[in-house]
């Protein structure tokens, strides 16, 4: 059925939670300050998405550079070694830590996205899974960072 | 002139001209490749950046030693294709999200930022896939003219 715009009813907020700012202030419980019913708006849902996007783009541009520097093994040992040695200076070493942090988050959160999509209670638990992702990510970095920093700054094996 | 609007409750029927739903396969690819990439990337980082001397041990001899084995050739080949296509398809999503698709036709369309970015993306992806694949499978771990100190130790036996 099609309606002319002049025939459309005036829009009214649907549902019982009509948001009236003045009446809300007196309530004890907190009401959502965002449109209800969206998974990806605000809080953990949105920030995980923002981080997933930023890390994805960051890793992508590193990959472009990394494929080119690795291609130098086809040029000559000298050319490859000259470029790979720049990866060993301290500033690049910190960059590699940031890279592993980005990949770690993107990969773990990617698994969370897959669980949200395919696990029947995934959507209900997306917030809990976000904190599990953060916890695993912290463990990963605690395992990687000290050893990597020793490789870069010397000291240790 | 009266503007007609659909009833708000009308189902959003997407009419397609038939054929495959490529967007759906892209969506599935992101998830399937993501699962495989977790394993491949974790192994890649472990072997090259964590085990042994980490980044400080990387050089031509190290890479040549790895590529002497078909296992690492196939491993890196899969990593190259899965990661680059995954990343490029992700960037395609971003271009679709943040850049307005061209309205015009012909040259106007070809020179729109949206179209130029997608062309650059496709072009760089194809070039890097070919380059990377050639590097992995045409690689010579013991090039004849080189300083032997830079080569993997097994080259001494070969030469
Ligand atoms: C470590 C394993 C990885 C996993 C599990 C993973 C998982 C995912 C998933 C599931 C998506 C889809 C998001 C969606 O469709 O809503 C995605 C998007 C994306 N991925 Fe990955 N990915 C991984 C590695 C990578 C790598 C190596 C790159 C770069 C080359 C990359 C770049 C991207 C980009 C640019 C996007 C698009 C982000 C967006 O649309 O917001 N990912 N990833």
Tab-separated table of C-alpha atoms and ligand atoms in Angstrom:
chain	number	residue	atom	x	y	z
A	1	UNK	CA	0.000	0.000	0.000
A	2	UNK	CA	1.297	3.469	-0.835
A	3	UNK	CA	0.298	6.623	0.918
A	4	UNK	CA	0.582	10.227	-0.130
A	5	UNK	CA	2.780	12.179	2.241
A	6	UNK	CA	-0.207	14.325	3.214
A	7	UNK	CA	-2.017	11.216	4.387
A	8	UNK	CA	0.776	9.993	6.654
A	9	UNK	CA	0.021	10.063	10.340
A	10	UNK	CA	2.128	12.340	12.513
A	11	UNK	CA	5.054	10.282	13.785
A	12	UNK	CA	4.811	9.356	17.444
A	13	UNK	CA	7.568	7.718	19.461
A	14	UNK	CA	6.847	4.026	19.564
A	15	UNK	CA	6.852	1.803	22.622
A	16	UNK	CA	6.202	2.667	26.217
A	17	UNK	CA	9.583	4.297	26.848
A	18	UNK	CA	8.651	7.713	25.603
A	19	UNK	CA	11.681	9.873	26.255
A	20	UNK	CA	10.664	13.078	27.929
A	21	UNK	CA	13.799	14.747	29.348
A	22	UNK	CA	12.124	16.607	32.201
A	23	UNK	CA	10.318	13.607	33.589
A	24	UNK	CA	13.423	11.465	33.278
A	25	UNK	CA	15.500	13.517	35.663
A	26	UNK	CA	13.426	12.520	38.649
A	27	UNK	CA	13.862	8.797	38.037
A	28	UNK	CA	16.225	6.680	40.093
A	29	UNK	CA	17.242	4.228	37.362
A	30	UNK	CA	19.222	5.214	34.302
A	31	UNK	CA	17.596	5.152	30.932
A	32	UNK	CA	19.585	4.626	27.764
A	33	UNK	CA	20.907	7.836	26.253
A	34	UNK	CA	20.990	6.209	22.853
A	35	UNK	CA	18.368	4.755	20.565
A	36	UNK	CA	17.390	1.398	21.991
A	37	UNK	CA	17.813	-1.790	20.032
A	38	UNK	CA	21.092	-1.156	18.269
A	39	UNK	CA	24.060	-3.360	19.057
A	40	UNK	CA	26.696	-1.155	17.493
A	41	UNK	CA	25.860	2.246	18.988
A	42	UNK	CA	27.772	3.582	21.964
A	43	UNK	CA	29.773	1.829	24.638
A	44	UNK	CA	31.563	-1.489	24.088
A	45	UNK	CA	29.773	-2.299	20.828
A	46	UNK	CA	30.784	0.927	19.130
A	47	UNK	CA	34.282	1.253	20.567
A	48	UNK	CA	35.198	-2.301	19.630
A	49	UNK	CA	34.079	-1.467	16.096
A	50	UNK	CA	36.104	1.772	16.029
A	51	UNK	CA	39.212	-0.052	17.249
A	52	UNK	CA	38.627	-2.900	14.801
A	53	UNK	CA	38.446	-0.437	11.926
A	54	UNK	CA	41.490	1.628	12.941
A	55	UNK	CA	43.648	-1.443	13.611
A	56	UNK	CA	42.485	-3.025	10.328
A	57	UNK	CA	43.580	-0.003	8.296
A	58	UNK	CA	46.851	0.303	10.207
A	59	UNK	CA	47.742	-3.346	9.646
A	60	UNK	CA	46.789	-3.059	5.981
A	61	UNK	CA	49.234	-0.238	5.300
A	62	UNK	CA	51.962	-2.030	7.205
A	63	UNK	CA	51.296	-5.108	5.068
A	64	UNK	CA	51.818	-3.087	1.868
A	65	UNK	CA	55.240	-1.934	3.108
A	66	UNK	CA	56.122	-5.356	4.492
A	67	UNK	CA	55.456	-7.119	1.177
A	68	UNK	CA	57.762	-4.663	-0.586
A	69	UNK	CA	60.601	-4.987	1.935
A	70	UNK	CA	60.364	-8.792	1.826
A	71	UNK	CA	60.454	-8.685	-1.979
A	72	UNK	CA	64.032	-7.390	-1.631
A	73	UNK	CA	65.182	-10.966	-0.938
A	74	UNK	CA	64.733	-11.387	-4.699
A	75	UNK	CA	67.017	-8.398	-5.347
A	76	UNK	CA	70.128	-9.206	-3.302
A	77	UNK	CA	71.159	-10.243	0.218
A	78	UNK	CA	72.771	-6.809	0.669
A	79	UNK	CA	69.600	-4.915	-0.267
A	80	UNK	CA	67.433	-7.046	2.007
A	81	UNK	CA	69.791	-6.798	4.977
A	82	UNK	CA	70.141	-3.041	4.615
A	83	UNK	CA	66.387	-2.552	4.834
A	84	UNK	CA	65.662	-5.178	7.468
A	85	UNK	CA	68.333	-3.628	9.703
A	86	UNK	CA	66.221	-0.486	9.926
A	87	UNK	CA	63.575	-2.657	11.624
A	88	UNK	CA	66.032	-3.234	14.464
A	89	UNK	CA	66.432	0.335	15.647
A	90	UNK	CA	64.615	1.298	18.869
A	91	UNK	CA	61.966	3.500	17.273
A	92	UNK	CA	60.991	0.776	14.818
A	93	UNK	CA	61.116	-1.681	17.723
A	94	UNK	CA	58.394	0.292	19.465
A	95	UNK	CA	56.517	0.367	16.176
A	96	UNK	CA	56.652	-3.441	16.041
A	97	UNK	CA	55.197	-3.568	19.535
A	98	UNK	CA	52.356	-1.302	18.391
A	99	UNK	CA	51.881	-3.516	15.339
A	100	UNK	CA	51.581	-6.673	17.427
A	101	UNK	CA	49.189	-4.845	19.748
A	102	UNK	CA	47.052	-3.809	16.771
A	103	UNK	CA	47.053	-7.264	15.167
A	104	UNK	CA	46.345	-8.875	18.549
A	105	UNK	CA	43.296	-6.710	19.114
A	106	UNK	CA	42.037	-7.034	15.533
A	107	UNK	CA	42.438	-10.803	15.517
A	108	UNK	CA	40.859	-11.434	18.918
A	109	UNK	CA	38.033	-9.004	18.262
A	110	UNK	CA	37.569	-10.595	14.827
A	111	UNK	CA	36.882	-13.887	16.595
A	112	UNK	CA	34.370	-12.006	18.779
A	113	UNK	CA	32.642	-10.648	15.655
A	114	UNK	CA	32.423	-14.167	14.246
A	115	UNK	CA	30.914	-15.427	17.509
A	116	UNK	CA	28.365	-12.582	17.508
A	117	UNK	CA	27.393	-13.539	13.959
A	118	UNK	CA	27.230	-17.310	14.285
A	119	UNK	CA	26.743	-18.227	17.952
A	120	UNK	CA	23.103	-18.137	18.974
A	121	UNK	CA	23.806	-16.305	22.241
A	122	UNK	CA	26.704	-14.306	20.792
A	123	UNK	CA	24.798	-11.049	20.482
A	124	UNK	CA	23.536	-11.271	24.051
A	125	UNK	CA	27.105	-11.725	25.305
A	126	UNK	CA	28.908	-9.282	23.020
A	127	UNK	CA	29.789	-6.989	25.923
A	128	UNK	CA	31.233	-9.773	28.083
A	129	UNK	CA	33.158	-11.050	25.072
A	130	UNK	CA	34.640	-7.593	24.580
A	131	UNK	CA	36.152	-7.712	28.062
A	132	UNK	CA	37.410	-11.239	27.420
A	133	UNK	CA	39.080	-9.917	24.253
A	134	UNK	CA	40.729	-7.129	26.269
A	135	UNK	CA	41.894	-9.615	28.916
A	136	UNK	CA	43.398	-12.004	26.345
A	137	UNK	CA	44.984	-9.054	24.575
A	138	UNK	CA	46.664	-7.898	27.807
A	139	UNK	CA	47.964	-11.436	28.427
A	140	UNK	CA	49.311	-11.591	24.860
A	141	UNK	CA	51.156	-8.305	25.242
A	142	UNK	CA	52.519	-9.211	28.667
A	143	UNK	CA	53.989	-12.305	27.038
A	144	UNK	CA	55.346	-10.517	23.989
A	145	UNK	CA	56.473	-7.054	25.113
A	146	UNK	CA	59.287	-7.868	27.598
A	147	UNK	CA	60.964	-10.379	25.285
A	148	UNK	CA	60.610	-8.152	22.248
A	149	UNK	CA	61.960	-5.102	24.098
A	150	UNK	CA	64.979	-7.146	25.172
A	151	UNK	CA	65.569	-8.129	21.545
A	152	UNK	CA	65.400	-4.487	20.541
A	153	UNK	CA	67.196	-2.766	23.413
A	154	UNK	CA	69.628	-5.572	24.274
A	155	UNK	CA	69.876	-7.336	27.600
A	156	UNK	CA	68.548	-10.851	27.899
A	157	UNK	CA	68.999	-13.601	25.347
B	1	UNK	CA	2.906	17.494	-6.905
B	2	UNK	CA	2.156	14.837	-4.378
B	3	UNK	CA	5.097	12.786	-3.173
B	4	UNK	CA	4.225	9.174	-2.563
B	5	UNK	CA	5.961	7.231	0.140
B	6	UNK	CA	5.790	3.556	0.935
B	7	UNK	CA	3.876	2.505	3.975
B	8	UNK	CA	6.482	2.431	6.781
B	9	UNK	CA	5.723	-1.240	7.399
B	10	UNK	CA	6.409	-2.277	3.798
B	11	UNK	CA	9.080	-4.941	3.641
B	12	UNK	CA	12.376	-3.737	2.249
B	13	UNK	CA	12.548	-5.994	-0.759
B	14	UNK	CA	15.896	-5.680	-2.476
B	15	UNK	CA	15.319	-6.324	-6.151
B	16	UNK	CA	18.300	-7.869	-7.845
B	17	UNK	CA	18.848	-8.654	-11.448
B	18	UNK	CA	19.726	-12.198	-10.505
B	19	UNK	CA	23.222	-13.654	-10.351
B	20	UNK	CA	25.401	-14.204	-7.369
B	21	UNK	CA	25.248	-12.089	-4.223
B	22	UNK	CA	28.903	-11.001	-4.133
B	23	UNK	CA	28.464	-8.854	-1.025
B	24	UNK	CA	27.372	-11.959	0.863
B	25	UNK	CA	30.396	-13.935	-0.318
B	26	UNK	CA	32.636	-11.021	0.675
B	27	UNK	CA	31.075	-11.080	4.128
B	28	UNK	CA	31.656	-14.830	4.415
B	29	UNK	CA	35.207	-14.474	3.108
B	30	UNK	CA	36.068	-11.922	5.828
B	31	UNK	CA	35.045	-14.433	8.480
B	32	UNK	CA	36.548	-17.583	6.970
B	33	UNK	CA	39.849	-15.905	6.088
B	34	UNK	CA	39.865	-14.255	9.532
B	35	UNK	CA	39.731	-17.663	11.219
B	36	UNK	CA	42.620	-19.006	9.143
B	37	UNK	CA	44.596	-15.773	9.528
B	38	UNK	CA	44.498	-15.943	13.323
B	39	UNK	CA	46.450	-19.207	13.108
B	40	UNK	CA	48.762	-18.153	10.254
B	41	UNK	CA	49.586	-14.710	11.669
B	42	UNK	CA	50.147	-16.016	15.172
B	43	UNK	CA	52.595	-18.614	13.807
B	44	UNK	CA	54.255	-16.007	11.566
B	45	UNK	CA	54.828	-13.603	14.456
B	46	UNK	CA	55.953	-16.383	16.759
B	47	UNK	CA	58.620	-17.732	14.400
B	48	UNK	CA	59.908	-14.402	13.072
B	49	UNK	CA	59.469	-11.984	15.957
B	50	UNK	CA	59.404	-14.035	19.150
B	51	UNK	CA	61.364	-17.301	18.912
B	52	UNK	CA	65.152	-17.262	18.678
B	53	UNK	CA	66.576	-13.771	18.523
B	54	UNK	CA	63.325	-12.126	17.449
B	55	UNK	CA	63.683	-9.090	15.218
B	56	UNK	CA	67.394	-8.816	15.978
B	57	UNK	CA	68.047	-12.165	14.250
B	58	UNK	CA	66.341	-11.344	10.948
B	59	UNK	CA	68.480	-11.240	7.832
B	60	UNK	CA	68.738	-12.719	4.355
B	61	UNK	CA	70.184	-15.997	5.623
B	62	UNK	CA	67.259	-16.458	8.021
B	63	UNK	CA	64.641	-15.937	5.317
B	64	UNK	CA	66.567	-18.043	2.803
B	65	UNK	CA	66.755	-20.853	5.341
B	66	UNK	CA	62.975	-20.738	5.715
B	67	UNK	CA	62.212	-20.602	1.990
B	68	UNK	CA	64.445	-23.579	1.338
B	69	UNK	CA	61.516	-25.581	2.705
B	70	UNK	CA	58.289	-25.956	0.695
B	71	UNK	CA	56.383	-25.804	3.980
B	72	UNK	CA	57.256	-22.140	4.545
B	73	UNK	CA	56.760	-21.334	0.872
B	74	UNK	CA	53.187	-22.621	1.003
B	75	UNK	CA	52.663	-21.051	4.441
B	76	UNK	CA	53.735	-17.599	3.261
B	77	UNK	CA	51.826	-17.992	-0.006
B	78	UNK	CA	48.598	-18.599	1.930
B	79	UNK	CA	49.403	-15.741	4.292
B	80	UNK	CA	50.016	-13.387	1.366
B	81	UNK	CA	46.786	-14.158	-0.471
B	82	UNK	CA	44.464	-14.474	2.498
B	83	UNK	CA	45.739	-11.360	4.308
B	84	UNK	CA	46.026	-9.088	1.285
B	85	UNK	CA	42.603	-9.974	-0.095
B	86	UNK	CA	41.074	-9.689	3.405
B	87	UNK	CA	42.717	-6.308	3.966
B	88	UNK	CA	41.840	-5.002	0.504
B	89	UNK	CA	38.218	-6.072	0.874
B	90	UNK	CA	38.156	-4.295	4.249
B	91	UNK	CA	39.504	-1.117	2.657
B	92	UNK	CA	36.821	-1.455	-0.043
B	93	UNK	CA	34.243	-1.369	2.754
B	94	UNK	CA	35.806	1.828	4.088
B	95	UNK	CA	35.796	3.475	0.663
B	96	UNK	CA	32.126	2.557	0.304
B	97	UNK	CA	31.424	3.955	3.764
B	98	UNK	CA	33.268	7.264	3.536
B	99	UNK	CA	33.312	8.232	-0.116
B	100	UNK	CA	30.292	9.169	-2.185
B	101	UNK	CA	29.927	6.933	-5.191
B	102	UNK	CA	30.073	8.727	-8.526
B	103	UNK	CA	26.913	10.151	-10.038
B	104	UNK	CA	28.095	10.867	-13.570
B	105	UNK	CA	29.005	8.575	-16.411
B	106	UNK	CA	32.047	8.102	-18.616
B	107	UNK	CA	35.075	10.256	-17.805
B	108	UNK	CA	33.267	12.018	-14.966
B	109	UNK	CA	32.798	8.667	-13.319
B	110	UNK	CA	36.322	7.439	-14.069
B	111	UNK	CA	37.881	10.548	-12.529
B	112	UNK	CA	35.752	10.595	-9.379
B	113	UNK	CA	37.723	10.116	-6.125
B	114	UNK	CA	35.607	7.070	-5.338
B	115	UNK	CA	36.491	5.356	-8.599
B	116	UNK	CA	40.160	6.413	-8.469
B	117	UNK	CA	40.559	5.029	-4.943
B	118	UNK	CA	38.982	1.738	-5.928
B	119	UNK	CA	41.196	1.515	-9.006
B	120	UNK	CA	44.313	2.216	-6.932
B	121	UNK	CA	43.204	-0.403	-4.428
B	122	UNK	CA	42.561	-3.040	-7.068
B	123	UNK	CA	45.738	-2.174	-8.970
B	124	UNK	CA	48.028	-2.289	-5.930
B	125	UNK	CA	46.435	-5.514	-4.727
B	126	UNK	CA	46.910	-7.302	-8.051
B	127	UNK	CA	50.506	-6.062	-8.415
B	128	UNK	CA	51.454	-7.113	-4.879
B	129	UNK	CA	49.799	-10.527	-5.205
B	130	UNK	CA	51.758	-11.244	-8.373
B	131	UNK	CA	55.012	-9.791	-7.014
B	132	UNK	CA	54.729	-11.659	-3.721
B	133	UNK	CA	53.898	-14.964	-5.396
B	134	UNK	CA	56.829	-14.638	-7.800
B	135	UNK	CA	59.204	-13.771	-4.947
B	136	UNK	CA	58.177	-16.832	-2.938
B	137	UNK	CA	58.426	-19.329	-5.788
B	138	UNK	CA	61.322	-17.991	-7.875
B	139	UNK	CA	63.540	-17.237	-4.884
B	140	UNK	CA	67.182	-18.386	-5.000
B	141	UNK	CA	68.642	-18.886	-1.516
B	142	UNK	CA	72.225	-19.060	-2.832
B	143	UNK	CA	72.698	-16.344	-5.475
B	144	UNK	CA	76.050	-16.902	-7.208
B	145	UNK	CA	77.537	-13.422	-7.079
B	146	UNK	CA	77.085	-12.751	-3.405
B	147	UNK	CA	79.301	-12.398	-0.403
B	148	UNK	CA	79.144	-15.913	1.066
B	149	UNK	CA	78.943	-14.544	4.632
B	150	UNK	CA	75.455	-13.250	3.928
B	151	UNK	CA	74.128	-16.581	2.685
B	152	UNK	CA	72.645	-19.447	4.671
B	153	UNK	CA	75.270	-21.989	5.784
B	154	UNK	CA	73.981	-24.757	3.486
B	155	UNK	CA	75.055	-22.718	0.434
B	156	UNK	CA	78.679	-23.692	1.058
B	157	UNK	CA	77.770	-27.306	0.267
B	158	UNK	CA	75.885	-26.308	-2.888
B	159	UNK	CA	78.554	-24.090	-4.416
C	1	LIG	C1	44.387	-11.921	12.706
C	1	LIG	C2	43.387	-12.412	12.048
C	1	LIG	C3	42.229	-11.543	11.570
C	1	LIG	C4	40.931	-11.710	11.928
C	1	LIG	C5	40.342	-12.775	12.848
C	1	LIG	C6	40.169	-10.682	11.254
C	1	LIG	C7	38.786	-10.550	11.324
C	1	LIG	C8	38.064	-9.604	10.663
C	1	LIG	C9	36.635	-9.616	10.477
C	1	LIG	C10	35.685	-10.686	10.997
C	1	LIG	C11	36.307	-8.507	9.758
C	1	LIG	C12	34.936	-8.168	9.234
C	1	LIG	C13	34.208	-7.078	9.904
C	1	LIG	C14	32.843	-6.937	9.269
C	1	LIG	O1	32.637	-7.406	8.138
C	1	LIG	O2	31.985	-6.398	9.943
C	1	LIG	C15	37.518	-7.776	9.506
C	1	LIG	C16	37.593	-6.567	8.855
C	1	LIG	C17	38.766	-5.983	8.432
C	1	LIG	N1	40.031	-6.509	8.525
C	1	LIG	FE1	40.519	-8.183	9.532
C	1	LIG	N2	41.022	-9.904	10.514
C	1	LIG	C18	42.302	-10.401	10.668
C	1	LIG	C19	43.455	-9.920	10.055
C	1	LIG	C20	43.526	-8.783	9.283
C	1	LIG	C21	44.714	-8.320	8.579
C	1	LIG	C22	46.072	-9.009	8.570
C	1	LIG	C23	44.364	-7.144	7.951
C	1	LIG	C24	45.214	-6.243	7.083
C	1	LIG	C25	45.866	-6.664	6.059
C	1	LIG	C26	42.986	-6.878	8.247
C	1	LIG	C27	42.278	-5.789	7.804
C	1	LIG	C28	40.929	-5.615	7.969
C	1	LIG	C29	40.196	-4.449	7.509
C	1	LIG	C30	40.793	-3.204	6.832
C	1	LIG	C31	38.848	-4.676	7.821
C	1	LIG	C32	37.665	-3.750	7.565
C	1	LIG	C33	37.321	-3.035	8.840
C	1	LIG	C34	35.923	-2.468	8.826
C	1	LIG	O3	35.131	-2.756	7.909
C	1	LIG	O4	35.619	-1.743	9.767
C	1	LIG	N3	42.496	-7.895	9.052
C	1	LIG	N4	38.581	-8.478	10.052
